[in-house]
PDB file of C-alpha atoms in Angstrom:
ATOM      1  CA  ALA A   1      -0.007  -0.225  -0.116  1.00 49.00           C
ATOM      2  CA  GLY A   2       2.526   2.270   0.836  1.00 61.00           C
ATOM      3  CA  LEU A   3       3.891   2.038  -2.927  1.00 56.00           C
ATOM      4  CA  PHE A   4       1.267   3.023  -4.244  1.00 51.00           C
ATOM      5  CA  ALA A   5       0.686   6.020  -1.650  1.00 61.00           C
ATOM      6  CA  GLU A   6       3.401   7.362  -2.812  1.00 63.00           C
ATOM      7  CA  LEU A   7       2.306   6.964  -7.070  1.00 55.00           C
ATOM      8  CA  ARG A   8      -0.804   7.754  -6.164  1.00 57.00           C
ATOM      9  CA  GLU A   9       1.040  11.700  -4.171  1.00 63.00           C
ATOM     10  CA  LYS A  10       2.503  12.099  -7.122  1.00 62.00           C
ATOM     11  CA  PHE A  11       0.505  10.828 -10.482  1.00 58.00           C
ATOM     12  CA  GLY A  12      -3.079  11.147  -8.440  1.00 57.00           C
ATOM     13  CA  THR A  13      -5.829   8.908  -9.044  1.00 55.00           C
ATOM     14  CA  ARG A  14      -4.473   7.860 -12.565  1.00 51.00           C
ATOM     15  CA  CYS A  15      -3.145   5.349  -9.811  1.00 49.00           C
ATOM     16  CA  ASP A  16      -6.557   4.018  -8.553  1.00 54.00           C
ATOM     17  CA  VAL A  17      -6.857   2.091 -11.301  1.00 55.00           C
ATOM     18  CA  LEU A  18      -2.767   0.354 -11.344  1.00 53.00           C
ATOM     19  CA  SER A  19      -3.425  -0.439  -7.441  1.00 54.00           C
ATOM     20  CA  ALA A  20      -6.610  -1.871  -7.637  1.00 56.00           C
ATOM     21  CA  PHE A  21      -5.345  -4.002 -10.091  1.00 55.00           C
ATOM     22  CA  TYR A  22      -2.732  -5.671  -8.671  1.00 54.00           C
ATOM     23  CA  ALA A  23      -4.388  -5.653  -5.206  1.00 56.00           C
ATOM     24  CA  GLY A  24      -3.329  -8.833  -4.381  1.00 55.00           C
ATOM     25  CA  TRP A  25      -0.496  -9.524  -5.839  1.00 55.00           C
ATOM     26  CA  LEU A  26       2.924 -10.124  -3.428  1.00 53.00           C
ATOM     27  CA  MET A  27       4.869  -7.470  -5.912  1.00 53.00           C
ATOM     28  CA  PHE A  28       6.351  -5.455  -3.494  1.00 55.00           C
ATOM     29  CA  MET A  29       5.742  -7.338  -0.597  1.00 59.00           C
ATOM     30  CA  ASP A  30       9.448  -8.913  -0.643  1.00 63.00           C
ATOM     31  CA  SER A  31       9.959 -11.186   1.832  1.00 71.00           C
ATOM     32  CA  GLU A  32      14.074 -10.559   3.188  1.00 73.00           C
ATOM     33  CA  LEU A  33      14.589 -14.297   2.034  1.00 72.00           C
ATOM     34  CA  HIS A  34      13.458 -13.635  -1.453  1.00 74.00           C
ATOM     35  CA  ARG A  35      14.980 -10.210  -1.980  1.00 76.00           C
ATOM     36  CA  THR A  36      18.737 -11.772  -0.777  1.00 77.00           C
ATOM     37  CA  LEU A  37      17.894 -14.608  -3.518  1.00 77.00           C
ATOM     38  CA  ARG A  38      17.874 -11.967  -5.872  1.00 78.00           C
ATOM     39  CA  ALA A  39      20.361 -10.259  -5.170  1.00 80.00           C
ATOM     40  CA  ALA A  40      22.492 -14.274  -5.474  1.00 79.00           C
ATOM     41  CA  LEU A  41      20.608 -14.135  -8.319  1.00 82.00           C
ATOM     42  CA  ARG A  42      21.419 -11.099 -10.589  1.00 84.00           C
ATOM     43  CA  THR A  43      24.819 -11.378 -11.307  1.00 84.00           C
ATOM     44  CA  PRO A  44      24.688 -15.018 -12.171  1.00 83.00           C
ATOM     45  CA  ILE A  45      21.703 -14.136 -14.623  1.00 85.00           C
ATOM     46  CA  ALA A  46      23.207 -11.319 -16.277  1.00 88.00           C
ATOM     47  CA  MET A  47      26.379 -13.161 -17.016  1.00 87.00           C
ATOM     48  CA  ALA A  48      24.154 -15.625 -18.442  1.00 87.00           C
ATOM     49  CA  THR A  49      22.493 -13.728 -20.308  1.00 88.00           C
ATOM     50  CA  GLN A  50      24.608 -12.005 -21.602  1.00 90.00           C
ATOM     51  CA  ARG A  51      26.650 -14.335 -23.145  1.00 87.00           C
ATOM     52  CA  ALA A  52      23.481 -15.858 -24.452  1.00 88.00           C
ATOM     53  CA  LEU A  53      23.112 -12.736 -26.487  1.00 90.00           C
ATOM     54  CA  GLU A  54      26.536 -13.371 -27.485  1.00 91.00           C
ATOM     55  CA  CYS A  55      25.611 -16.226 -29.222  1.00 90.00           C
ATOM     56  CA  LEU A  56      22.612 -15.227 -30.416  1.00 91.00           C
ATOM     57  CA  ASP A  57      23.735 -15.051 -33.807  1.00 91.00           C
ATOM     58  CA  ARG A  58      24.435 -18.822 -33.964  1.00 92.00           C
ATOM     59  CA  GLU A  59      21.991 -20.258 -32.946  1.00 91.00           C
ATOM     60  CA  LEU A  60      19.358 -18.189 -35.241  1.00 91.00           C
ATOM     61  CA  GLU A  61      22.006 -19.350 -38.490  1.00 92.00           C
ATOM     62  CA  GLN A  62      21.630 -22.888 -36.904  1.00 91.00           C
ATOM     63  CA  LEU A  63      17.912 -23.129 -36.555  1.00 90.00           C
ATOM     64  CA  LEU A  64      17.072 -20.774 -39.949  1.00 90.00           C
ATOM     65  CA  SER A  65      19.121 -23.420 -41.451  1.00 91.00           C
ATOM     66  CA  ALA A  66      18.306 -26.559 -41.390  1.00 89.00           C
ATOM     67  CA  PHE A  67      14.582 -24.661 -42.607  1.00 90.00           C
ATOM     68  CA  PRO A  68      14.193 -26.369 -45.946  1.00 87.00           C
ATOM     69  CA  ARG A  69      14.555 -23.318 -48.718  1.00 88.00           C
ATOM     70  CA  GLY A  70      11.393 -22.275 -50.428  1.00 89.00           C
ATOM     71  CA  GLN A  71       9.268 -24.362 -48.486  1.00 89.00           C
ATOM     72  CA  SER A  72       6.510 -23.202 -45.686  1.00 90.00           C
ATOM     73  CA  VAL A  73       7.149 -23.530 -41.874  1.00 88.00           C
ATOM     74  CA  GLU A  74       5.624 -23.118 -38.808  1.00 91.00           C
ATOM     75  CA  PHE A  75       7.184 -20.261 -37.168  1.00 90.00           C
ATOM     76  CA  VAL A  76       5.752 -20.870 -33.197  1.00 91.00           C
ATOM     77  CA  SER A  77       6.928 -24.324 -33.099  1.00 90.00           C
ATOM     78  CA  ASP A  78       9.930 -24.808 -35.247  1.00 90.00           C
ATOM     79  CA  PHE A  79      11.175 -21.402 -34.284  1.00 91.00           C
ATOM     80  CA  ALA A  80      10.744 -19.124 -31.604  1.00 92.00           C
ATOM     81  CA  VAL A  81      10.229 -22.303 -29.603  1.00 91.00           C
ATOM     82  CA  PRO A  82      13.319 -23.885 -29.738  1.00 92.00           C
ATOM     83  CA  LEU A  83      15.042 -20.547 -30.054  1.00 92.00           C
ATOM     84  CA  ALA A  84      14.093 -19.976 -26.624  1.00 92.00           C
ATOM     85  CA  ALA A  85      14.176 -23.025 -25.709  1.00 92.00           C
ATOM     86  CA  ARG A  86      18.523 -22.759 -26.766  1.00 91.00           C
ATOM     87  CA  MET A  87      18.238 -19.697 -24.986  1.00 91.00           C
ATOM     88  CA  LEU A  88      17.225 -19.985 -21.921  1.00 90.00           C
ATOM     89  CA  GLY A  89      18.779 -23.176 -21.392  1.00 89.00           C
ATOM     90  CA  MET A  90      22.492 -21.969 -22.033  1.00 89.00           C
ATOM     91  CA  VAL A  91      21.534 -18.868 -19.152  1.00 88.00           C
ATOM     92  CA  ILE A  92      20.465 -22.059 -17.116  1.00 87.00           C
ATOM     93  CA  GLY A  93      23.398 -24.531 -18.013  1.00 86.00           C
ATOM     94  CA  LEU A  94      21.523 -27.288 -19.872  1.00 88.00           C
ATOM     95  CA  PRO A  95      23.701 -28.286 -23.075  1.00 87.00           C
ATOM     96  CA  GLN A  96      21.922 -27.996 -26.139  1.00 84.00           C
ATOM     97  CA  GLU A  97      20.091 -30.938 -26.738  1.00 86.00           C
ATOM     98  CA  CYS A  98      18.243 -30.700 -23.491  1.00 88.00           C
ATOM     99  CA  ALA A  99      17.436 -27.420 -24.293  1.00 88.00           C
ATOM    100  CA  LEU A 100      14.426 -28.729 -25.972  1.00 87.00           C
ATOM    101  CA  GLU A 101      13.476 -30.508 -23.131  1.00 90.00           C
ATOM    102  CA  ILE A 102      12.477 -26.912 -20.980  1.00 91.00           C
ATOM    103  CA  PRO A 103       9.693 -26.472 -23.072  1.00 91.00           C
ATOM    104  CA  LYS A 104       7.185 -29.962 -22.593  1.00 90.00           C
ATOM    105  CA  LEU A 105       8.433 -29.241 -19.137  1.00 89.00           C
ATOM    106  CA  SER A 106       6.984 -26.112 -18.274  1.00 89.00           C
ATOM    107  CA  THR A 107       3.829 -26.971 -20.268  1.00 87.00           C
ATOM    108  CA  PRO A 108       2.286 -27.675 -17.708  1.00 86.00           C
ATOM    109  CA  MET A 109       3.709 -25.412 -14.824  1.00 84.00           C
ATOM    110  CA  VAL A 110       2.975 -22.842 -16.731  1.00 84.00           C
ATOM    111  CA  HIS A 111      -0.877 -23.669 -17.675  1.00 82.00           C
ATOM    112  CA  PHE A 112      -1.305 -24.850 -13.724  1.00 81.00           C
ATOM    113  CA  LEU A 113      -0.732 -21.161 -13.219  1.00 79.00           C
ATOM    114  CA  GLY A 114      -2.697 -19.900 -15.389  1.00 75.00           C
ATOM    115  CA  HIS A 115      -5.638 -21.406 -13.676  1.00 74.00           C
ATOM    116  CA  ARG A 116      -7.542 -21.419 -10.880  1.00 73.00           C
ATOM    117  CA  SER A 117      -9.221 -24.767  -9.824  1.00 77.00           C
ATOM    118  CA  HIS A 118      -6.903 -27.977 -10.748  1.00 77.00           C
ATOM    119  CA  SER A 119      -7.645 -31.458 -10.955  1.00 83.00           C
ATOM    120  CA  ARG A 120      -5.308 -33.833  -9.187  1.00 84.00           C
ATOM    121  CA  GLU A 121      -4.368 -36.085 -13.355  1.00 87.00           C
ATOM    122  CA  GLU A 122      -2.776 -31.935 -13.204  1.00 85.00           C
ATOM    123  CA  ILE A 123      -1.630 -31.444  -9.857  1.00 85.00           C
ATOM    124  CA  GLY A 124       0.756 -34.822 -10.950  1.00 86.00           C
ATOM    125  CA  ARG A 125       0.932 -33.248 -14.537  1.00 86.00           C
ATOM    126  CA  VAL A 126       2.623 -30.422 -12.488  1.00 86.00           C
ATOM    127  CA  LEU A 127       4.841 -32.818 -10.423  1.00 87.00           C
ATOM    128  CA  GLU A 128       6.045 -34.759 -12.759  1.00 89.00           C
ATOM    129  CA  ALA A 129       7.521 -32.542 -14.493  1.00 89.00           C
ATOM    130  CA  ILE A 130       8.936 -30.449 -11.640  1.00 86.00           C
ATOM    131  CA  SER A 131      10.095 -33.571 -11.188  1.00 86.00           C
ATOM    132  CA  GLN A 132      11.989 -34.416 -13.995  1.00 89.00           C
ATOM    133  CA  MET A 133      13.029 -30.523 -14.495  1.00 87.00           C
ATOM    134  CA  THR A 134      15.050 -30.976 -11.141  1.00 84.00           C
ATOM    135  CA  GLU A 135      16.794 -34.198 -12.184  1.00 86.00           C
ATOM    136  CA  LEU A 136      17.975 -32.584 -15.443  1.00 87.00           C
ATOM    137  CA  MET A 137      19.235 -29.470 -13.720  1.00 84.00           C
ATOM    138  CA  ASP A 138      20.754 -32.221 -11.102  1.00 83.00           C
ATOM    139  CA  ARG A 139      21.706 -33.911 -14.322  1.00 84.00           C
ATOM    140  CA  HIS A 140      23.770 -31.303 -15.584  1.00 84.00           C
ATOM    141  CA  SER A 141      24.797 -28.646 -12.657  1.00 80.00           C
ATOM    142  CA  ALA A 142      28.586 -30.215 -11.818  1.00 77.00           C
ATOM    143  CA  LYS A 143      29.230 -29.790 -15.807  1.00 80.00           C
ATOM    144  CA  SER A 144      27.502 -26.609 -15.914  1.00 79.00           C
ATOM    145  CA  PRO A 145      30.311 -23.823 -16.709  1.00 77.00           C
ATOM    146  CA  ALA A 146      30.405 -20.562 -14.888  1.00 73.00           C
ATOM    147  CA  GLY A 147      28.763 -17.526 -15.551  1.00 71.00           C
ATOM    148  CA  THR A 148      25.394 -19.709 -15.795  1.00 80.00           C
ATOM    149  CA  LEU A 149      22.266 -20.656 -13.583  1.00 81.00           C
ATOM    150  CA  LEU A 150      23.846 -23.803 -12.883  1.00 82.00           C
ATOM    151  CA  GLY A 151      27.231 -23.040 -12.748  1.00 79.00           C
ATOM    152  CA  SER A 152      26.404 -20.298  -9.866  1.00 79.00           C
ATOM    153  CA  LEU A 153      24.382 -22.943  -7.386  1.00 76.00           C
ATOM    154  CA  ASP A 154      26.379 -23.007  -4.985  1.00 74.00           C
ATOM    155  CA  LYS A 155      27.066 -19.774  -4.059  1.00 75.00           C
ATOM    156  CA  VAL A 156      23.150 -19.024  -4.316  1.00 73.00           C
ATOM    157  CA  VAL A 157      22.813 -22.266  -2.259  1.00 74.00           C
ATOM    158  CA  ALA A 158      24.846 -20.297   0.236  1.00 77.00           C
ATOM    159  CA  CYS A 159      23.767 -17.340  -0.106  1.00 75.00           C
ATOM    160  CA  ILE A 160      19.841 -17.962   0.484  1.00 73.00           C
ATOM    161  CA  ARG A 161      20.883 -20.322   4.080  1.00 76.00           C
ATOM    162  CA  SER A 162      23.335 -17.669   5.558  1.00 79.00           C
ATOM    163  CA  ALA A 163      20.586 -15.138   5.189  1.00 74.00           C
ATOM    164  CA  SER A 164      17.874 -18.095   6.923  1.00 72.00           C
ATOM    165  CA  VAL A 165      20.272 -18.535   8.996  1.00 76.00           C
ATOM    166  CA  ASN A 166      20.001 -14.033   9.891  1.00 75.00           C
ATOM    167  CA  LEU A 167      16.323 -14.508   9.518  1.00 72.00           C
ATOM    168  CA  ALA A 168      15.688 -17.270  12.226  1.00 75.00           C
ATOM    169  CA  ARG A 169      18.498 -15.580  14.655  1.00 80.00           C
ATOM    170  CA  ARG A 170      16.395 -11.737  14.680  1.00 78.00           C
ATOM    171  CA  ARG A 171      13.323 -13.822  15.243  1.00 76.00           C
ATOM    172  CA  ASP A 172      15.386 -16.072  17.811  1.00 79.00           C
ATOM    173  CA  GLU A 173      16.201 -12.256  19.232  1.00 82.00           C
ATOM    174  CA  HIS A 174      12.396 -10.393  18.748  1.00 76.00           C
ATOM    175  CA  SER A 175      10.541 -13.409  20.793  1.00 76.00           C
ATOM    176  CA  ARG A 176      12.729 -13.344  23.849  1.00 72.00           C
TER     177      ARG A 176
END
């Protein structure tokens, strides 16, 4: 509410619609642990994204050269999804052949987030997809290059553990 009060003060009632829209979201309500996690991920994500962008021309060339000349292709499934998967795979630190698993595994998760009611089967598919994504990342985390998310995982986990310990210590001090 503090952020929206500031916006309303600065811009007037035009922010009321925006404020109402975001009122139920967790936006700007990060816990200290979440802020710590975001801070720990900021540099690895920036480095990995830069590395992926440097490879973009090569990835585009590889994808485009695979298309038969003079024939039509399905833009989304033949080009956009594989390109996004390859780039995301580079950021995460997955080998190219595993990156194409990302769209397959993330589809049930994204669908789950986009709907309010879920059947047991949908929940099962999401849990299975999360399990498979975790296994995929576990298999490749030790081999992932520095400057990728998986390659930086040890630093991120250490940061989270440290923040958790600090938060627990503060809670103990406040409860006394």
